Amino acid sequence: MARINALLLLIVLACAVGVVAAQHNWRKLYMELEREQERMRQLEVEWGQLQLEASTWSARGRIEKVARERLGMKPPEPGQILVVEPGARN
Amino acid sequence: MKFAHSPLLSQLVPGWRGRFVLLLLLAGFAALIARSAFLQTINHDYLQQEGESRYSRVVELSATRGRIVDRHGEILAISTPVKSVFAMLRGVSLTPAQTRELARVLGMDVRELTQKLSAERGFVFVKRQIPPDVADRVAAMNLPGIHQQAEYRRYYPVGDVASHVVGFTGTEDIGQEGMELAFDRQLAGKPGSRRVIQDRLGRIVEDVESIRAPVDGRDVVLSIDNRLQYLAHAALKQAIAEHRAKAGGVVVLDVQTGEILALANLPGYNPNSRVKLAGAQLRNRAFTDTFEPGSTLKPFTIAMALDKGRFRSETVVDTRPGRLTIGNATISDAHPHGLLTVAQVIQKSSNVGAAKIAATLAAQEMWQTFDAVGFGTAPRLGFPGEVGGRLRPYRTWKPIEQATMSYGHGISVSLIQLARAYLVFARDGDLPQLSLARLDAAPDEGRRVFSERTAREVRAMLEMAVLPGGTAPKAQIPGYRVAGKTGTSHKLEGGVYADRYVSSFVGFAPVSAPRLIVAVMIDEPSAGQHYGGAVAAPVFAQLMAGALRAQGIAPDAPLKPVQVAGLQEVREGD
């Protein structure tokens, strides 16, 4: 009887230690998950800012200004445009 | 010596001492039981709460507002997180050096900052909506009593170009104008919250429950094409400056789908910095302002007459002597034209001709057609402040009113209504609904107003109006066949026609297979010119030429290339 009790006690102790270890491990993993989620949010913010930056750089008004002033471009005259018909390939 | 033989034991202890100790122990137990009963029952809720507050937190989860993008996915409005710096004044005790440093980082005036921090109230915003990198620098200074709060700020990358369509939001991220208001429910996100367990260092170690999941707002895809919107805004801006006009509006429609591809109004505003905004700048004139359209309405009168079979395009109408008296009012043409065919009435824009043709129509017939093309009814696009214009019931029409309505006076429309009505000519007589949201498929055929044959005949007449001999040769575009109609009307002021004008032009191209409608309205041009053919038609030509090219629509009129040198290169690259 005493032997069985001792054995059960050991098993209980082992389980208790296991539970503590599992809980600790779980918390560690959970914190990692939290960190990654935080990083995800920050990257989303950055993505939004980059989108905004890209659309600011590509604003039509700015492109037209750069094309006209810095690159010396102008819209083609009607006579300078040649329409290539899909069937007219050689 | 064994304990049992200790001589001390032989001494008798008075019996009360044992009982006294027992009593003390019992009293101790009783006190413990009473205390624990008190804690477990009466004080339980409070203690439970206090305990939880040591480790449990409710974390707010923010939701972003949806973006507004054009039909090709280019961003028109986007939210990005910013921080607001505030001070809890009781905790603030900054040294002058710290105040100077804070002012420098925030880009504020030192005196202004000192004034804010010395306010009486307990809480004051030092600066709202600053970029995250500046916020990080402020946080790194670790100043007592200076805190931050996360907020979202709405940015409009295209600025004033699309301001009237897109609108804007207030500081609390709620739509106030334009699409931001019309689609607010779709755009707005719902913030959520969740309960978590934190450790000693404030790290989240366990997720207890999600109280409410955050829902991000959905994106809104508009029918607007950013390229055309830019062209429209630029062309309108140039025209308003050139003619020193008070205001103006431009609408571009897709003939096949009824989508609004561009919509610009001036004066406008920059939605990114809305200081000193007046009502005149905010108004989306194309939707909210009506005007008497003038001659742009004549094609509808002619189409009615053609549809009823009472006239053909070569039927001759006598407009001599350029005047027509109905009752005690006289209608006159700018120049007497003599004998005109029905087609020439459009081409030369003869008021007398239109009135004579209208005289053969019943008031009810005219009213029904005007109603069918959408005059007098708000377009119901979900846009705030849409108006329907004025179309009085036909029973109250007097003959002179019916005559003036035939050439667009005594009736008022908004620019968007006028542009939409021209869809019946650009299409083959049917009228689809307009859309401000991008459509994935072309809608079904709209309500039929005129027969296909009538629509084609009017199209041919409208083409004549822009050819030499018409009223708007300035609307021509090299390489394309265009059609359209000018309008010039006196403005009504206090019931009297004043010496101020509204010049308009509505047209479409390419005539062989119409794809785009452009409607232009210039309010009070005051640089000498005021005829639609001189003021609005050039805007049409400039915008339509750019739009056709941007859309990649092939020319349908012969045009000799000026430079043939490029031909070889094209062939090689093909």
XYZ file of C-alpha atoms in Angstrom:
664
model
C 0.000 0.000 0.000
C 2.752 2.398 1.008
C 4.615 1.602 -2.209
C 1.666 2.379 -4.376
C 1.140 5.616 -2.528
C 4.780 6.588 -3.017
C 4.533 5.772 -6.711
C 1.335 7.809 -7.089
C 2.951 10.687 -5.255
C 5.870 10.590 -7.678
C 3.518 10.556 -10.641
C 1.569 13.491 -9.240
C 4.787 15.429 -8.659
C 5.979 14.682 -12.192
C 2.648 15.844 -13.603
C 2.795 19.000 -11.547
C 6.249 19.833 -12.843
C 5.058 19.029 -16.358
C 2.116 21.379 -16.047
C 4.353 24.181 -14.840
C 6.811 23.592 -17.657
C 4.053 23.463 -20.277
C 2.483 26.627 -18.950
C 5.809 28.411 -19.013
C 6.553 27.205 -22.509
C 3.110 28.279 -23.676
C 3.579 31.753 -22.264
C 6.919 32.084 -23.978
C 5.395 31.083 -27.307
C 2.474 33.372 -26.737
C 4.762 36.321 -26.116
C 6.557 35.518 -29.323
C 3.232 35.495 -31.128
C 2.403 38.862 -29.579
C 5.727 40.261 -30.755
C 5.147 39.020 -34.282
C 1.649 40.443 -34.324
C 2.993 43.771 -33.168
C 5.574 43.591 -35.955
C 2.772 42.811 -38.405
C 0.887 45.896 -37.298
C 3.987 48.018 -37.665
C 4.632 46.642 -41.131
C 1.049 47.394 -42.073
C 1.541 50.947 -40.925
C 4.734 51.166 -42.931
C 2.972 49.707 -45.983
C 0.302 52.373 -45.696
C 2.925 55.070 -45.469
C 4.810 53.695 -48.445
C 1.583 53.591 -50.468
C 0.986 57.184 -49.537
C 4.530 58.133 -50.459
C 4.287 56.306 -53.775
C 1.049 58.042 -54.665
C 2.507 61.418 -53.710
C 5.513 60.861 -55.968
C 3.334 59.639 -58.798
C 0.831 62.509 -58.622
C -0.132 63.533 -62.157
C 0.692 67.166 -61.528
C 4.194 66.343 -60.380
C 4.856 63.986 -63.295
C 3.654 66.562 -65.784
C 5.835 69.230 -64.205
C 8.940 67.029 -64.237
C 8.250 65.856 -67.789
C 7.781 69.369 -69.099
C 10.419 71.234 -67.135
C 13.220 68.832 -66.388
C 12.894 66.416 -69.294
C 11.646 68.950 -71.850
C 8.793 66.690 -73.015
C 5.468 67.726 -74.552
C 2.305 65.979 -75.669
C 2.543 64.743 -79.275
C 0.767 66.711 -81.981
C -2.130 64.812 -83.553
C -0.100 64.302 -86.723
C 2.753 62.714 -84.827
C 0.646 59.849 -83.584
C 0.552 56.749 -85.710
C -2.127 54.211 -84.966
C -1.068 50.627 -85.511
C -4.051 48.472 -86.405
C -3.999 44.990 -84.858
C -4.382 43.368 -88.286
C -1.657 45.449 -89.947
C 1.377 43.593 -88.586
C 3.998 42.512 -91.062
C 16.538 12.077 32.191
C 13.363 11.160 30.464
C 10.695 13.761 29.941
C 8.128 11.792 31.903
C 10.274 11.937 34.934
C 10.757 15.699 34.875
C 10.161 17.085 38.325
C 8.317 20.029 36.789
C 5.462 17.728 35.805
C 4.753 16.799 39.313
C 3.827 20.366 40.060
C 0.130 20.891 39.586
C -0.966 23.601 37.175
C -4.172 25.439 37.946
C -6.986 24.112 35.766
C -8.128 27.565 34.481
C -4.886 28.088 32.545
C -5.590 25.207 30.234
C -9.123 26.378 29.686
C -7.942 29.935 29.114
C -5.532 28.860 26.351
C -8.244 26.771 24.773
C -10.585 29.723 24.860
C -7.963 31.960 23.233
C -7.431 29.433 20.475
C -11.175 29.119 19.878
C -11.576 32.876 19.822
C -8.717 33.064 17.301
C -10.441 30.499 15.094
C -13.747 32.287 15.378
C -12.103 35.551 14.319
C -10.490 33.828 11.333
C -13.762 32.259 10.264
C -15.598 35.548 10.596
C -12.915 37.373 8.609
C -12.838 34.813 5.838
C -16.625 34.777 5.687
C -16.529 38.551 5.335
C -13.917 38.418 2.575
C -15.508 35.529 0.737
C -19.057 36.773 0.764
C -19.551 40.449 1.482
C -16.290 41.856 0.151
C -15.820 39.235 -2.545
C -16.646 41.205 -5.690
C -14.480 44.145 -4.799
C -11.484 41.962 -4.030
C -11.914 39.892 -7.151
C -11.940 43.090 -9.171
C -8.895 44.493 -7.438
C -7.017 41.263 -8.007
C -7.864 41.170 -11.673
C -6.882 44.754 -12.172
C -3.383 43.788 -11.092
C -2.866 41.488 -14.047
C -5.810 41.778 -16.407
C -6.122 44.537 -19.005
C -8.603 45.390 -21.724
C -6.660 46.324 -24.832
C -8.290 48.491 -27.487
C -7.828 47.194 -30.998
C -8.053 49.949 -33.560
C -9.588 49.453 -36.979
C -8.491 51.394 -40.020
C -10.835 53.267 -42.315
C -11.060 51.831 -45.803
C -9.251 53.441 -48.704
C -10.861 55.234 -51.611
C -9.243 54.253 -54.880
C -9.891 55.119 -58.503
C -10.920 52.539 -61.117
C -7.308 51.466 -61.635
C -6.523 51.180 -57.927
C -4.721 54.511 -57.595
C -5.206 55.894 -54.111
C -7.468 58.885 -53.630
C -7.768 58.683 -49.846
C -5.885 56.603 -47.278
C -5.634 56.555 -43.495
C -2.318 56.330 -41.760
C -1.644 56.190 -38.014
C -0.346 59.319 -36.369
C 0.174 60.335 -32.752
C -1.219 63.214 -30.810
C 0.860 64.619 -27.970
C -1.008 65.755 -24.912
C -0.017 66.967 -21.455
C -1.532 66.119 -18.085
C -0.732 69.482 -16.596
C -0.558 68.424 -12.954
C 2.339 66.126 -13.751
C 4.211 68.500 -16.022
C 7.348 70.082 -14.673
C 9.679 70.837 -17.531
C 12.905 72.760 -17.283
C 13.220 75.615 -19.780
C 15.803 73.551 -21.677
C 13.368 70.636 -21.955
C 10.608 72.942 -23.165
C 12.896 74.362 -25.848
C 13.924 70.874 -26.926
C 10.275 69.713 -27.111
C 9.319 72.775 -29.136
C 12.190 72.102 -31.530
C 11.227 68.445 -32.046
C 7.557 69.331 -32.598
C 8.391 72.285 -34.805
C 6.468 74.657 -32.559
C 7.090 78.148 -31.300
C 8.599 78.039 -27.772
C 6.277 80.779 -26.538
C 3.216 78.997 -27.912
C 4.271 75.772 -26.205
C 4.940 77.508 -22.872
C 1.546 79.145 -23.091
C -0.162 75.810 -23.735
C 1.620 74.132 -20.834
C 0.689 76.910 -18.431
C -3.026 76.574 -19.127
C -5.419 76.155 -16.236
C -7.100 73.002 -17.439
C -5.871 69.577 -16.454
C -5.529 68.271 -19.988
C -4.287 69.963 -23.139
C -3.337 68.757 -26.612
C 0.190 69.961 -27.287
C 0.108 68.989 -30.946
C -2.301 66.769 -32.858
C -1.568 64.343 -35.651
C 2.190 64.232 -35.831
C 4.089 61.608 -37.869
C 5.218 58.446 -36.027
C 8.947 59.233 -36.278
C 8.476 62.598 -34.550
C 6.307 60.866 -31.953
C 9.094 58.363 -31.273
C 11.549 61.185 -30.691
C 9.159 62.840 -28.251
C 8.667 59.529 -26.446
C 12.443 59.037 -26.241
C 12.769 62.352 -24.371
C 10.743 60.703 -21.593
C 9.260 63.912 -20.235
C 7.049 63.698 -17.138
C 3.399 64.464 -17.812
C 3.756 64.432 -21.604
C 1.778 61.554 -23.139
C 0.770 60.316 -26.546
C -2.376 58.950 -28.066
C -2.697 56.990 -31.298
C -5.012 58.400 -33.950
C -5.563 58.027 -37.639
C -5.115 60.766 -40.143
C -6.658 60.786 -43.586
C -4.440 61.733 -46.494
C -5.545 62.703 -49.984
C -2.575 62.223 -52.319
C -4.172 63.935 -55.330
C -5.177 66.978 -53.267
C -7.518 69.447 -54.904
C -7.764 67.512 -58.186
C -10.494 65.188 -56.946
C -11.575 67.012 -53.797
C -15.265 67.381 -54.670
C -15.740 63.752 -55.562
C -13.769 62.256 -52.708
C -14.747 64.750 -50.006
C -13.063 64.538 -46.632
C -13.414 63.363 -43.047
C -13.409 65.320 -39.808
C -10.878 64.920 -36.983
C -12.935 62.090 -35.522
C -12.558 60.138 -38.784
C -16.184 60.500 -39.821
C -17.033 61.400 -43.409
C -18.161 64.984 -43.870
C -18.359 65.546 -47.625
C -18.413 63.725 -50.936
C -17.826 59.978 -51.147
C -16.359 60.003 -47.645
C -19.841 60.899 -46.452
C -21.858 58.932 -49.014
C -19.990 55.665 -48.362
C -19.201 56.341 -44.707
C -20.824 53.137 -43.492
C -18.775 51.002 -45.831
C -15.519 52.867 -45.186
C -15.724 53.173 -41.408
C -13.992 50.466 -39.373
C -15.361 49.202 -36.065
C -12.714 49.217 -33.323
C -12.610 46.117 -31.137
C -11.188 45.182 -27.763
C -9.882 42.103 -25.956
C -9.032 41.117 -22.389
C -5.514 39.909 -21.698
C -3.280 38.940 -18.780
C -0.073 40.899 -18.346
C 3.029 39.973 -16.391
C 5.027 42.207 -14.058
C 6.766 43.855 -17.010
C 3.573 44.626 -18.871
C 4.063 41.898 -21.469
C 0.916 40.158 -22.602
C 1.153 36.535 -21.519
C -2.340 35.286 -22.045
C -5.365 36.105 -24.102
C -8.430 35.739 -21.913
C -11.213 36.672 -24.278
C -11.901 38.682 -27.352
C -14.618 41.121 -26.353
C -15.126 42.485 -29.824
C -13.075 41.705 -32.916
C -12.028 44.844 -34.792
C -13.464 45.187 -38.281
C -11.454 47.201 -40.773
C -13.407 49.425 -43.120
C -13.818 48.231 -46.679
C -12.200 49.963 -49.632
C -14.383 51.910 -52.033
C -13.552 51.661 -55.721
C -14.813 54.673 -57.619
C -15.602 54.876 -61.303
C -13.258 57.884 -61.497
C -10.205 57.514 -63.725
C -7.365 59.437 -62.141
C -5.797 60.340 -65.499
C -9.010 61.839 -66.862
C -9.708 63.508 -63.544
C -6.356 65.251 -63.720
C -6.928 66.295 -67.331
C -10.403 67.582 -66.498
C -9.187 69.572 -63.532
C -6.257 71.058 -65.465
C -8.394 72.024 -68.489
C -11.054 73.615 -66.298
C -8.497 75.517 -64.240
C -6.894 76.923 -67.361
C -10.246 77.980 -68.844
C -11.421 79.669 -65.669
C -8.214 81.659 -65.416
C -8.335 82.557 -69.109
C -11.941 83.761 -69.073
C -11.838 85.173 -65.531
C -14.894 83.075 -64.720
C -16.547 82.820 -61.336
C -16.835 79.063 -61.319
C -17.027 76.049 -63.574
C -17.603 72.346 -63.784
C -16.642 69.415 -66.002
C -18.081 65.915 -66.207
C -16.743 62.979 -68.233
C -18.987 59.938 -68.734
C -18.352 56.513 -70.167
C -20.986 56.049 -72.882
C -20.989 52.249 -72.710
C -21.435 51.847 -68.957
C -22.781 55.164 -67.631
C -19.848 55.435 -65.230
C -18.622 58.877 -64.215
C -14.976 58.891 -65.256
C -14.135 62.397 -64.101
C -15.917 65.182 -62.289
C -14.215 68.463 -61.467
C -15.476 71.749 -60.064
C -13.792 75.040 -59.422
C -13.307 76.825 -57.118
C -12.075 73.861 -55.139
C -10.000 73.234 -52.054
C -7.151 71.107 -50.834
C -8.621 68.392 -48.593
C -5.270 67.942 -46.824
C -5.280 71.401 -45.258
C -8.783 72.626 -44.739
C -8.308 76.002 -43.164
C -10.502 78.904 -44.201
C -12.964 76.803 -46.139
C -15.952 78.657 -47.486
C -19.196 77.126 -48.689
C -18.533 78.185 -52.281
C -15.379 76.082 -52.410
C -17.017 73.069 -50.840
C -19.969 72.901 -53.212
C -19.882 70.128 -55.737
C -21.482 72.310 -58.386
C -21.975 69.560 -60.918
C -24.454 67.968 -58.487
C -25.771 70.758 -56.330
C -26.086 73.777 -58.625
C -28.603 74.114 -61.391
C -28.537 76.496 -64.324
C -30.693 77.174 -67.366
C -28.993 75.009 -69.962
C -29.844 77.132 -72.991
C -29.289 75.736 -76.461
C -27.833 72.460 -75.188
C -31.472 71.439 -74.786
C -32.448 72.014 -78.428
C -31.401 68.538 -79.589
C -34.055 67.070 -77.276
C -36.785 69.231 -78.828
C -35.643 68.210 -82.313
C -35.416 64.548 -81.330
C -38.997 64.627 -80.015
C -40.218 66.084 -83.306
C -38.264 63.484 -85.305
C -39.484 60.664 -83.094
C -43.116 61.661 -83.566
C -42.546 61.588 -87.322
C -43.668 65.162 -87.768
C -40.303 66.320 -89.076
C -37.377 64.814 -90.931
C -33.908 66.226 -90.714
C -34.300 67.895 -94.156
C -37.750 69.399 -93.431
C -37.559 73.164 -93.972
C -38.481 75.524 -91.119
C -39.017 79.202 -91.830
C -37.176 81.228 -89.189
C -37.661 84.559 -90.958
C -37.341 87.307 -89.832
C -35.309 85.934 -86.929
C -38.062 86.896 -84.492
C -41.159 85.152 -83.263
C -43.854 86.755 -81.150
C -45.936 84.557 -78.876
C -48.485 86.413 -76.770
C -46.690 89.576 -75.755
C -43.189 88.103 -75.671
C -40.727 87.934 -78.541
C -38.149 85.248 -79.165
C -35.210 86.221 -81.316
C -32.126 84.698 -82.884
C -28.678 86.209 -82.506
C -28.525 86.434 -86.307
C -31.540 86.013 -88.647
C -31.130 82.758 -90.578
C -34.002 82.650 -93.071
C -35.063 79.189 -94.264
C -33.369 76.386 -92.336
C -33.672 72.621 -92.435
C -34.237 70.904 -89.089
C -30.575 69.836 -89.093
C -29.535 73.435 -89.661
C -31.644 74.597 -86.705
C -29.224 72.577 -84.540
C -26.176 73.552 -86.549
C -26.898 77.285 -86.408
C -28.638 77.030 -83.011
C -31.763 78.932 -84.010
C -34.107 79.767 -81.134
C -36.945 80.626 -83.481
C -36.556 77.338 -85.331
C -36.610 75.342 -82.092
C -39.660 77.243 -80.834
C -41.544 76.683 -84.097
C -40.814 72.977 -83.989
C -41.833 72.813 -80.323
C -45.129 74.496 -81.174
C -46.152 71.308 -83.006
C -45.642 69.237 -79.839
C -48.084 68.824 -76.996
C -46.906 70.147 -73.621
C -47.443 66.697 -72.143
C -45.213 65.066 -74.786
C -42.416 67.519 -74.074
C -42.741 67.097 -70.336
C -42.681 63.308 -70.639
C -39.486 63.383 -72.668
C -37.756 65.856 -70.364
C -38.798 63.677 -67.440
C -37.618 60.518 -69.210
C -34.115 61.927 -69.765
C -33.941 62.723 -66.058
C -34.630 66.455 -65.814
C -36.451 67.507 -62.662
C -35.389 64.367 -60.779
C -32.274 64.090 -58.617
C -29.870 61.483 -60.064
C -29.783 59.595 -56.738
C -26.145 58.541 -56.853
C -25.915 58.700 -53.073
C -24.072 61.972 -53.337
C -24.878 64.469 -50.595
C -26.857 67.488 -51.757
C -27.980 66.241 -55.166
C -30.678 68.380 -56.723
C -33.237 67.652 -59.393
C -33.480 71.019 -61.069
C -36.738 72.697 -62.060
C -39.207 71.132 -64.474
C -42.648 72.490 -63.809
C -45.737 70.299 -64.388
C -46.934 70.580 -67.997
C -50.458 71.613 -66.977
C -49.152 75.004 -65.891
C -47.135 75.657 -69.062
C -48.082 78.712 -71.116
C -47.337 78.676 -74.848
C -44.436 81.107 -74.418
C -42.962 78.880 -71.721
C -43.168 75.840 -73.916
C -41.401 77.848 -76.627
C -38.570 79.004 -74.341
C -38.156 75.535 -72.901
C -37.528 74.216 -76.390
C -34.240 76.093 -76.348
C -33.458 75.543 -72.697
C -34.869 78.522 -70.792
C -37.473 78.336 -68.058
C -36.082 74.955 -67.043
C -33.028 74.285 -64.936
C -30.717 71.285 -64.712
C -27.475 70.345 -63.030
C -24.401 69.628 -65.109
C -24.499 65.943 -64.242
C -28.124 65.705 -65.420
C -27.249 67.423 -68.694
C -24.284 65.114 -69.298
C -26.397 62.063 -68.531
C -29.214 63.181 -70.834
C -26.778 63.289 -73.780
C -26.243 59.551 -73.296
C -29.452 59.036 -75.288
C -27.766 60.525 -78.380
C -24.346 58.963 -77.789
C -26.028 55.589 -77.298
C -28.807 54.540 -79.600
C -31.661 56.238 -77.799
C -31.645 54.533 -74.401
C -30.630 56.015 -71.072
C -28.760 53.944 -68.450
C -28.257 54.897 -64.806
C -25.067 56.707 -63.861
C -22.619 55.153 -61.465
C -19.933 56.608 -59.238
C -18.680 53.164 -58.282
C -16.714 51.079 -60.756
C -18.915 48.562 -62.554
C -17.504 45.159 -63.355
C -19.816 44.611 -66.287
C -21.670 46.958 -68.601
C -25.216 47.447 -67.313
C -28.269 46.313 -69.212
C -29.838 48.609 -71.742
C -31.394 51.577 -69.998
C -34.829 53.056 -70.405
C -35.566 53.755 -74.075
C -36.365 57.410 -74.786
C -35.897 57.796 -78.539
C -35.791 55.336 -81.398
C -32.416 54.229 -82.673
C -33.017 56.051 -85.947
C -33.791 59.342 -84.183
C -30.659 59.054 -82.047
C -28.511 58.511 -85.148
C -30.080 61.438 -86.972
C -29.547 63.795 -84.038
C -25.964 62.524 -83.796
C -25.377 63.562 -87.380
C -26.859 67.010 -86.679
C -24.684 67.433 -83.601
C -21.646 66.582 -85.700
C -22.606 69.366 -88.112
C -22.643 71.827 -85.194
C -18.899 71.448 -84.692
C -18.025 71.492 -88.399
C -17.364 74.750 -90.260
C -20.687 76.638 -90.453
C -21.754 75.376 -87.028
C -21.658 77.174 -83.709
C -18.661 75.356 -82.241
C -15.859 74.747 -84.749
C -13.487 75.189 -81.786
C -14.682 71.845 -80.423
C -12.996 69.987 -83.277
C -10.275 67.494 -82.465
C -7.795 66.500 -85.192
C -8.113 62.819 -86.006
C -11.506 62.286 -84.410
C -15.085 62.921 -85.413
C -16.797 64.775 -82.585
C -20.347 65.957 -82.046
C -21.818 68.348 -79.550
C -23.903 71.366 -78.804
C -23.111 74.753 -77.371
C -25.230 76.576 -74.842
C -25.179 80.175 -73.725
C -27.738 81.436 -71.271
C -28.322 84.599 -69.317
C -28.319 84.084 -65.598
C -31.526 84.658 -63.717
C -31.053 87.052 -60.852
C -34.090 87.846 -58.752
C -36.397 86.712 -61.528
C -34.775 88.959 -64.155
C -32.251 87.887 -66.786
C -29.016 89.682 -65.906
C -26.114 90.554 -68.136
C -24.187 87.571 -66.872
C -23.851 84.294 -68.684
C -23.406 80.587 -68.270
C -21.508 79.044 -71.187
C -21.766 75.359 -71.712
C -20.882 72.615 -74.144
C -21.884 68.981 -74.156
C -20.431 66.608 -76.694
C -19.202 63.121 -77.399
C -16.616 61.313 -79.509
C -15.726 59.425 -81.615
C -18.970 59.835 -83.550
C -18.583 56.547 -85.432
C -18.854 54.659 -82.132
C -19.247 57.087 -79.206
C -17.217 56.237 -76.123
C -16.971 59.385 -74.017
C -19.262 62.268 -73.142
C -17.757 65.505 -71.915
C -19.931 68.264 -70.451
C -18.423 71.657 -69.659
C -20.045 74.537 -67.797
C -18.339 77.894 -67.251
C -20.137 80.289 -64.907
C -19.857 84.032 -65.604
C -16.966 84.266 -68.024
C -15.947 87.933 -67.892
C -12.964 88.351 -70.177
C -14.970 89.506 -73.194
C -16.149 86.206 -74.601
C -19.276 84.512 -73.334
C -20.615 82.281 -76.120
C -20.472 78.562 -75.446
C -18.674 78.064 -78.749
C -15.875 80.395 -77.690
C -15.599 79.616 -73.965
C -16.713 76.053 -73.283
C -16.017 74.371 -76.631
C -12.195 74.783 -76.436
C -12.239 73.186 -72.953
C -14.203 70.297 -74.433
C -11.706 69.888 -77.281
C -8.665 70.004 -75.017
C -10.110 67.580 -72.488
C -11.672 65.217 -75.013
C -8.439 65.010 -77.041
C -6.467 64.111 -73.922
C -9.115 61.687 -72.697
C -9.388 59.843 -76.017
C -5.621 59.429 -76.086
C -5.462 58.346 -72.432
C -8.179 55.767 -73.071
C -6.401 54.499 -76.174
C -9.404 55.068 -78.430
C -8.454 54.856 -82.090
C -9.014 57.915 -84.309
C -11.958 57.593 -86.698
C -11.167 60.488 -88.992
C -8.433 60.509 -91.640
C -5.391 62.465 -90.621
C -2.167 62.652 -92.543
C 0.846 62.023 -90.322
C 3.060 65.105 -90.255
C 6.161 63.179 -89.420
C 6.608 59.976 -91.337
C 10.127 59.515 -89.996
C 8.828 57.611 -86.987
C 7.109 55.036 -89.187
C 10.182 52.888 -89.733
C 10.882 52.672 -86.020
C 7.340 51.625 -85.265
C 7.541 48.840 -87.808
C 10.815 47.594 -86.387
C 9.587 47.635 -82.862
C 6.397 45.840 -83.751
